Amino acid sequence: MSDSNDAAKVDGYSDEGFWRKVKQFAKQAGREVIDNALCLYYAAQRPDTPKWAKSVIFGALAYFIMPLDAIPDLTPVVGFSDDLGALAAALAMVSMYVNDEVNRQAAEKTSAWFD
């Protein structure tokens, strides 16, 4: 990650933890959850994304990768609904930093897992 110091300031987030969770639970979480997570991840990689936005992003991604959250991810059907809510809220807050390149990167990675 280009600015790992920003991510290190958010407890519970790590690049390794993020990619491990995505790879392990992509199919179970569903396309929308993974696409939102990837949009946030790639938006955080942009050098022009400000620190406040990166804090929002890494906070949401930390919640996504936490093994314990409001609704356990292993719960059938609804397990990732709280993650989706957190990711969607963060995405709405930082949407101005999700440009065409970020969307392209997320779409390519999502397609690699789902198509």
GROMACS .gro file of N, CA and C in nm:
model
  345
    1MET      N    1   0.084  -0.116   0.000
    1MET     CA    2   0.000   0.000   0.000
    1MET      C    3   0.089   0.123   0.000
    2SER      N    4   0.051   0.223  -0.073
    2SER     CA    5   0.137   0.339  -0.090
    2SER      C    6   0.154   0.420   0.037
    3ASP      N    7   0.056   0.425   0.124
    3ASP     CA    8   0.064   0.506   0.245
    3ASP      C    9   0.020   0.421   0.364
    4SER      N   10   0.099   0.321   0.395
    4SER     CA   11   0.061   0.225   0.497
    4SER      C   12   0.052   0.286   0.635
    5ASN      N   13   0.118   0.401   0.658
    5ASN     CA   14   0.108   0.465   0.788
    5ASN      C   15  -0.035   0.505   0.821
    6ASP      N   16  -0.114   0.549   0.722
    6ASP     CA   17  -0.253   0.583   0.745
    6ASP      C   18  -0.332   0.461   0.789
    7ALA      N   19  -0.311   0.349   0.724
    7ALA     CA   20  -0.384   0.227   0.758
    7ALA      C   21  -0.343   0.175   0.895
    8ALA      N   22  -0.217   0.191   0.930
    8ALA     CA   23  -0.168   0.141   1.057
    8ALA      C   24  -0.233   0.213   1.175
    9LYS      N   25  -0.289   0.331   1.152
    9LYS     CA   26  -0.351   0.408   1.259
    9LYS      C   27  -0.490   0.358   1.293
   10VAL      N   28  -0.546   0.271   1.213
   10VAL     CA   29  -0.681   0.219   1.239
   10VAL      C   30  -0.668   0.078   1.296
   11ASP      N   31  -0.707   0.063   1.422
   11ASP     CA   32  -0.698  -0.067   1.486
   11ASP      C   33  -0.783  -0.169   1.412
   12GLY      N   34  -0.728  -0.287   1.394
   12GLY     CA   35  -0.802  -0.395   1.332
   12GLY      C   36  -0.786  -0.406   1.183
   13TYR      N   37  -0.719  -0.309   1.118
   13TYR     CA   38  -0.702  -0.317   0.973
   13TYR      C   39  -0.560  -0.355   0.940
   14SER      N   40  -0.548  -0.444   0.841
   14SER     CA   41  -0.419  -0.473   0.779
   14SER      C   42  -0.446  -0.519   0.638
   15ASP      N   43  -0.354  -0.491   0.548
   15ASP     CA   44  -0.369  -0.538   0.410
   15ASP      C   45  -0.380  -0.689   0.405
   16GLU      N   46  -0.297  -0.758   0.486
   16GLU     CA   47  -0.300  -0.905   0.485
   16GLU      C   48  -0.436  -0.957   0.530
   17GLY      N   49  -0.488  -0.897   0.636
   17GLY     CA   50  -0.619  -0.938   0.687
   17GLY      C   51  -0.730  -0.912   0.586
   18PHE      N   52  -0.721  -0.798   0.518
   18PHE     CA   53  -0.821  -0.765   0.416
   18PHE      C   54  -0.822  -0.869   0.305
   19TRP      N   55  -0.705  -0.895   0.245
   19TRP     CA   56  -0.700  -0.988   0.132
   19TRP      C   57  -0.733  -1.131   0.176
   20ARG      N   58  -0.695  -1.169   0.296
   20ARG     CA   59  -0.730  -1.303   0.347
   20ARG      C   60  -0.882  -1.317   0.357
   21LYS      N   61  -0.948  -1.217   0.414
   21LYS     CA   62  -1.094  -1.221   0.431
   21LYS      C   63  -1.163  -1.225   0.295
   22VAL      N   64  -1.119  -1.140   0.204
   22VAL     CA   65  -1.181  -1.135   0.071
   22VAL      C   66  -1.166  -1.269   0.000
   23LYS      N   67  -1.046  -1.325   0.002
   23LYS     CA   68  -1.023  -1.452  -0.067
   23LYS      C   69  -1.101  -1.566  -0.003
   24GLN      N   70  -1.108  -1.566   0.129
   24GLN     CA   71  -1.174  -1.675   0.199
   24GLN      C   72  -1.327  -1.669   0.187
   25PHE      N   73  -1.383  -1.549   0.188
   25PHE     CA   74  -1.528  -1.536   0.197
   25PHE      C   75  -1.594  -1.470   0.076
   26ALA      N   76  -1.522  -1.452  -0.034
   26ALA     CA   77  -1.577  -1.379  -0.148
   26ALA      C   78  -1.712  -1.435  -0.192
   27LYS      N   79  -1.718  -1.562  -0.219
   27LYS     CA   80  -1.843  -1.623  -0.268
   27LYS      C   81  -1.954  -1.616  -0.162
   28GLN      N   82  -1.918  -1.640  -0.038
   28GLN     CA   83  -2.015  -1.638   0.071
   28GLN      C   84  -2.067  -1.496   0.097
   29ALA      N   85  -1.979  -1.397   0.090
   29ALA     CA   86  -2.017  -1.258   0.116
   29ALA      C   87  -2.104  -1.203   0.003
   30GLY      N   88  -2.074  -1.244  -0.119
   30GLY     CA   89  -2.151  -1.197  -0.233
   30GLY      C   90  -2.081  -1.085  -0.308
   31ARG      N   91  -2.122  -1.071  -0.429
   31ARG     CA   92  -2.059  -0.976  -0.522
   31ARG      C   93  -2.067  -0.831  -0.472
   32GLU      N   94  -2.181  -0.789  -0.419
   32GLU     CA   95  -2.197  -0.650  -0.378
   32GLU      C   96  -2.104  -0.615  -0.261
   33VAL      N   97  -2.095  -0.702  -0.163
   33VAL     CA   98  -2.006  -0.678  -0.049
   33VAL      C   99  -1.861  -0.668  -0.096
   34ILE      N  100  -1.820  -0.761  -0.178
   34ILE     CA  101  -1.681  -0.764  -0.224
   34ILE      C  102  -1.652  -0.643  -0.312
   35ASP      N  103  -1.744  -0.608  -0.401
   35ASP     CA  104  -1.723  -0.492  -0.488
   35ASP      C  105  -1.710  -0.365  -0.405
   36ASN      N  106  -1.795  -0.347  -0.305
   36ASN     CA  107  -1.786  -0.229  -0.219
   36ASN      C  108  -1.653  -0.226  -0.144
   37ALA      N  109  -1.612  -0.341  -0.091
   37ALA     CA  110  -1.486  -0.349  -0.018
   37ALA      C  111  -1.368  -0.315  -0.109
   38LEU      N  112  -1.371  -0.365  -0.231
   38LEU     CA  113  -1.262  -0.339  -0.324
   38LEU      C  114  -1.261  -0.193  -0.369
   39CYS      N  115  -1.377  -0.133  -0.390
   39CYS     CA  116  -1.382   0.010  -0.426
   39CYS      C  117  -1.318   0.093  -0.315
   40LEU      N  118  -1.352   0.061  -0.192
   40LEU     CA  119  -1.292   0.133  -0.079
   40LEU      C  120  -1.141   0.111  -0.074
   41TYR      N  121  -1.101  -0.014  -0.088
   41TYR     CA  122  -0.959  -0.047  -0.082
   41TYR      C  123  -0.880   0.032  -0.188
   42TYR      N  124  -0.928   0.028  -0.312
   42TYR     CA  125  -0.856   0.097  -0.419
   42TYR      C  126  -0.865   0.249  -0.405
   43ALA      N  127  -0.973   0.301  -0.351
   43ALA     CA  128  -0.983   0.446  -0.327
   43ALA      C  129  -0.877   0.488  -0.224
   44ALA      N  130  -0.853   0.403  -0.126
   44ALA     CA  131  -0.752   0.434  -0.024
   44ALA      C  132  -0.610   0.434  -0.081
   45GLN      N  133  -0.590   0.364  -0.191
   45GLN     CA  134  -0.458   0.357  -0.253
   45GLN      C  135  -0.424   0.485  -0.330
   46ARG      N  136  -0.525   0.564  -0.361
   46ARG     CA  137  -0.502   0.688  -0.437
   46ARG      C  138  -0.427   0.789  -0.351
   47PRO      N  139  -0.319   0.846  -0.404
   47PRO     CA  140  -0.243   0.943  -0.325
   47PRO      C  141  -0.323   1.070  -0.293
   48ASP      N  142  -0.421   1.104  -0.374
   48ASP     CA  143  -0.498   1.226  -0.349
   48ASP      C  144  -0.619   1.205  -0.257
   49THR      N  145  -0.638   1.083  -0.207
   49THR     CA  146  -0.744   1.061  -0.109
   49THR      C  147  -0.693   1.115   0.025
   50PRO      N  148  -0.767   1.209   0.084
   50PRO     CA  149  -0.719   1.270   0.209
   50PRO      C  150  -0.723   1.174   0.328
   51LYS      N  151  -0.649   1.211   0.431
   51LYS     CA  152  -0.639   1.126   0.550
   51LYS      C  153  -0.773   1.099   0.615
   52TRP      N  154  -0.863   1.200   0.619
   52TRP     CA  155  -0.993   1.178   0.684
   52TRP      C  156  -1.069   1.069   0.609
   53ALA      N  157  -1.061   1.070   0.475
   53ALA     CA  158  -1.131   0.969   0.394
   53ALA      C  159  -1.067   0.832   0.414
   54LYS      N  160  -0.935   0.828   0.421
   54LYS     CA  161  -0.867   0.701   0.444
   54LYS      C  162  -0.904   0.644   0.581
   55SER      N  163  -0.922   0.731   0.680
   55SER     CA  164  -0.964   0.685   0.812
   55SER      C  165  -1.102   0.621   0.807
   56VAL      N  166  -1.193   0.683   0.733
   56VAL     CA  167  -1.327   0.626   0.715
   56VAL      C  168  -1.317   0.492   0.644
   57ILE      N  169  -1.239   0.488   0.537
   57ILE     CA  170  -1.223   0.365   0.458
   57ILE      C  171  -1.164   0.253   0.543
   58PHE      N  172  -1.053   0.280   0.609
   58PHE     CA  173  -0.987   0.174   0.686
   58PHE      C  174  -1.070   0.132   0.807
   59GLY      N  175  -1.148   0.223   0.860
   59GLY     CA  176  -1.240   0.185   0.968
   59GLY      C  177  -1.344   0.086   0.920
   60ALA      N  178  -1.402   0.113   0.802
   60ALA     CA  179  -1.502   0.021   0.745
   60ALA      C  180  -1.438  -0.112   0.707
   61LEU      N  181  -1.319  -0.107   0.649
   61LEU     CA  182  -1.250  -0.231   0.611
   61LEU      C  183  -1.207  -0.310   0.734
   62ALA      N  184  -1.171  -0.242   0.841
   62ALA     CA  185  -1.137  -0.311   0.967
   62ALA      C  186  -1.260  -0.385   1.019
   63TYR      N  187  -1.376  -0.320   1.014
   63TYR     CA  188  -1.500  -0.385   1.058
   63TYR      C  189  -1.527  -0.508   0.971
   64PHE      N  190  -1.505  -0.496   0.841
   64PHE     CA  191  -1.526  -0.606   0.748
   64PHE      C  192  -1.439  -0.726   0.780
   65ILE      N  193  -1.313  -0.703   0.818
   65ILE     CA  194  -1.223  -0.817   0.840
   65ILE      C  195  -1.225  -0.868   0.984
   66MET      N  196  -1.293  -0.796   1.074
   66MET     CA  197  -1.300  -0.843   1.214
   66MET      C  198  -1.371  -0.978   1.222
   67PRO      N  199  -1.314  -1.071   1.296
   67PRO     CA  200  -1.379  -1.202   1.308
   67PRO      C  201  -1.509  -1.196   1.387
   68LEU      N  202  -1.523  -1.099   1.477
   68LEU     CA  203  -1.645  -1.084   1.556
   68LEU      C  204  -1.708  -0.950   1.521
   69ASP      N  205  -1.831  -0.952   1.478
   69ASP     CA  206  -1.901  -0.828   1.452
   69ASP      C  207  -2.048  -0.845   1.488
   70ALA      N  208  -2.130  -0.747   1.457
   70ALA     CA  209  -2.269  -0.746   1.500
   70ALA      C  210  -2.345  -0.872   1.460
   71ILE      N  211  -2.327  -0.915   1.337
   71ILE     CA  212  -2.389  -1.038   1.289
   71ILE      C  213  -2.275  -1.128   1.241
   72PRO      N  214  -2.250  -1.240   1.307
   72PRO     CA  215  -2.137  -1.326   1.267
   72PRO      C  216  -2.144  -1.362   1.119
   73ASP      N  217  -2.028  -1.353   1.053
   73ASP     CA  218  -2.022  -1.378   0.909
   73ASP      C  219  -2.055  -1.521   0.871
   74LEU      N  220  -2.050  -1.612   0.963
   74LEU     CA  221  -2.082  -1.751   0.932
   74LEU      C  222  -2.231  -1.779   0.941
   75THR      N  223  -2.310  -1.679   0.983
   75THR     CA  224  -2.455  -1.695   0.990
   75THR      C  225  -2.510  -1.700   0.848
   76PRO      N  226  -2.582  -1.806   0.812
   76PRO     CA  227  -2.632  -1.816   0.675
   76PRO      C  228  -2.721  -1.698   0.637
   77VAL      N  229  -2.713  -1.655   0.515
   77VAL     CA  230  -2.793  -1.552   0.450
   77VAL      C  231  -2.763  -1.411   0.502
   78VAL      N  232  -2.777  -1.384   0.631
   78VAL     CA  233  -2.762  -1.248   0.681
   78VAL      C  234  -2.624  -1.217   0.737
   79GLY      N  235  -2.533  -1.310   0.734
   79GLY     CA  236  -2.403  -1.294   0.798
   79GLY      C  237  -2.322  -1.175   0.753
   80PHE      N  238  -2.335  -1.132   0.630
   80PHE     CA  239  -2.257  -1.020   0.580
   80PHE      C  240  -2.340  -0.893   0.563
   81SER      N  241  -2.466  -0.894   0.609
   81SER     CA  242  -2.550  -0.776   0.591
   81SER      C  243  -2.499  -0.656   0.669
   82ASP      N  244  -2.446  -0.678   0.788
   82ASP     CA  245  -2.390  -0.566   0.864
   82ASP      C  246  -2.263  -0.513   0.799
   83ASP      N  247  -2.184  -0.603   0.743
   83ASP     CA  248  -2.063  -0.561   0.671
   83ASP      C  249  -2.102  -0.476   0.550
   84LEU      N  250  -2.204  -0.520   0.477
   84LEU     CA  251  -2.249  -0.445   0.361
   84LEU      C  252  -2.294  -0.305   0.402
   85GLY      N  253  -2.367  -0.296   0.512
   85GLY     CA  254  -2.411  -0.166   0.561
   85GLY      C  255  -2.295  -0.074   0.595
   86ALA      N  256  -2.195  -0.127   0.664
   86ALA     CA  257  -2.078  -0.047   0.701
   86ALA      C  258  -2.000  -0.004   0.577
   87LEU      N  259  -1.983  -0.096   0.484
   87LEU     CA  260  -1.909  -0.064   0.361
   87LEU      C  261  -1.985   0.038   0.277
   88ALA      N  262  -2.115   0.021   0.264
   88ALA     CA  263  -2.197   0.114   0.184
   88ALA      C  264  -2.197   0.253   0.245
   89ALA      N  265  -2.205   0.262   0.378
   89ALA     CA  266  -2.203   0.392   0.444
   89ALA      C  267  -2.069   0.462   0.421
   90ALA      N  268  -1.960   0.387   0.435
   90ALA     CA  269  -1.828   0.445   0.412
   90ALA      C  270  -1.813   0.488   0.266
   91LEU      N  271  -1.863   0.406   0.176
   91LEU     CA  272  -1.855   0.437   0.033
   91LEU      C  273  -1.931   0.566   0.002
   92ALA      N  274  -2.045   0.584   0.064
   92ALA     CA  275  -2.123   0.707   0.043
   92ALA      C  276  -2.046   0.829   0.093
   93MET      N  277  -1.976   0.812   0.205
   93MET     CA  278  -1.901   0.925   0.263
   93MET      C  279  -1.780   0.965   0.180
   94VAL      N  280  -1.718   0.870   0.111
   94VAL     CA  281  -1.594   0.899   0.037
   94VAL      C  282  -1.612   0.883  -0.113
   95SER      N  283  -1.734   0.885  -0.160
   95SER     CA  284  -1.762   0.857  -0.301
   95SER      C  285  -1.689   0.949  -0.398
   96MET      N  286  -1.656   1.069  -0.354
   96MET     CA  287  -1.585   1.162  -0.443
   96MET      C  288  -1.442   1.115  -0.474
   97TYR      N  289  -1.393   1.017  -0.400
   97TYR     CA  290  -1.259   0.963  -0.425
   97TYR      C  291  -1.264   0.828  -0.496
   98VAL      N  292  -1.382   0.785  -0.532
   98VAL     CA  293  -1.399   0.662  -0.610
   98VAL      C  294  -1.419   0.704  -0.755
   99ASN      N  295  -1.308   0.709  -0.827
   99ASN     CA  296  -1.314   0.753  -0.967
   99ASN      C  297  -1.326   0.633  -1.061
  100ASP      N  298  -1.321   0.661  -1.191
  100ASP     CA  299  -1.336   0.554  -1.291
  100ASP      C  300  -1.227   0.447  -1.278
  101GLU      N  301  -1.106   0.488  -1.246
  101GLU     CA  302  -0.996   0.392  -1.231
  101GLU      C  303  -1.021   0.299  -1.112
  102VAL      N  304  -1.066   0.354  -1.002
  102VAL     CA  305  -1.099   0.274  -0.884
  102VAL      C  306  -1.210   0.175  -0.918
  103ASN      N  307  -1.314   0.223  -0.984
  103ASN     CA  308  -1.424   0.134  -1.025
  103ASN      C  309  -1.377   0.025  -1.119
  104ARG      N  310  -1.286   0.058  -1.211
  104ARG     CA  311  -1.233  -0.041  -1.305
  104ARG      C  312  -1.153  -0.147  -1.232
  105GLN      N  313  -1.066  -0.105  -1.141
  105GLN     CA  314  -0.984  -0.200  -1.065
  105GLN      C  315  -1.074  -0.295  -0.984
  106ALA      N  316  -1.172  -0.238  -0.916
  106ALA     CA  317  -1.263  -0.320  -0.834
  106ALA      C  318  -1.343  -0.416  -0.922
  107ALA      N  319  -1.393  -0.368  -1.035
  107ALA     CA  320  -1.472  -0.451  -1.125
  107ALA      C  321  -1.389  -0.567  -1.181
  108GLU      N  322  -1.265  -0.539  -1.217
  108GLU     CA  323  -1.178  -0.645  -1.270
  108GLU      C  324  -1.153  -0.753  -1.165
  109LYS      N  325  -1.122  -0.711  -1.042
  109LYS     CA  326  -1.094  -0.808  -0.937
  109LYS      C  327  -1.220  -0.886  -0.899
  110THR      N  328  -1.333  -0.816  -0.892
  110THR     CA  329  -1.460  -0.883  -0.860
  110THR      C  330  -1.494  -0.985  -0.969
  111SER      N  331  -1.478  -0.946  -1.094
  111SER     CA  332  -1.505  -1.039  -1.205
  111SER      C  333  -1.415  -1.162  -1.199
  112ALA      N  334  -1.292  -1.143  -1.159
  112ALA     CA  335  -1.199  -1.256  -1.150
  112ALA      C  336  -1.250  -1.360  -1.050
  113TRP      N  337  -1.321  -1.317  -0.947
  113TRP     CA  338  -1.373  -1.412  -0.847
  113TRP      C  339  -1.512  -1.463  -0.877
  114PHE      N  340  -1.592  -1.387  -0.949
  114PHE     CA  341  -1.732  -1.425  -0.966
  114PHE      C  342  -1.771  -1.468  -1.107
  115ASP      N  343  -1.694  -1.433  -1.207
  115ASP     CA  344  -1.734  -1.468  -1.345
  115ASP      C  345  -1.661  -1.592  -1.395
   0.00000   0.00000   0.00000
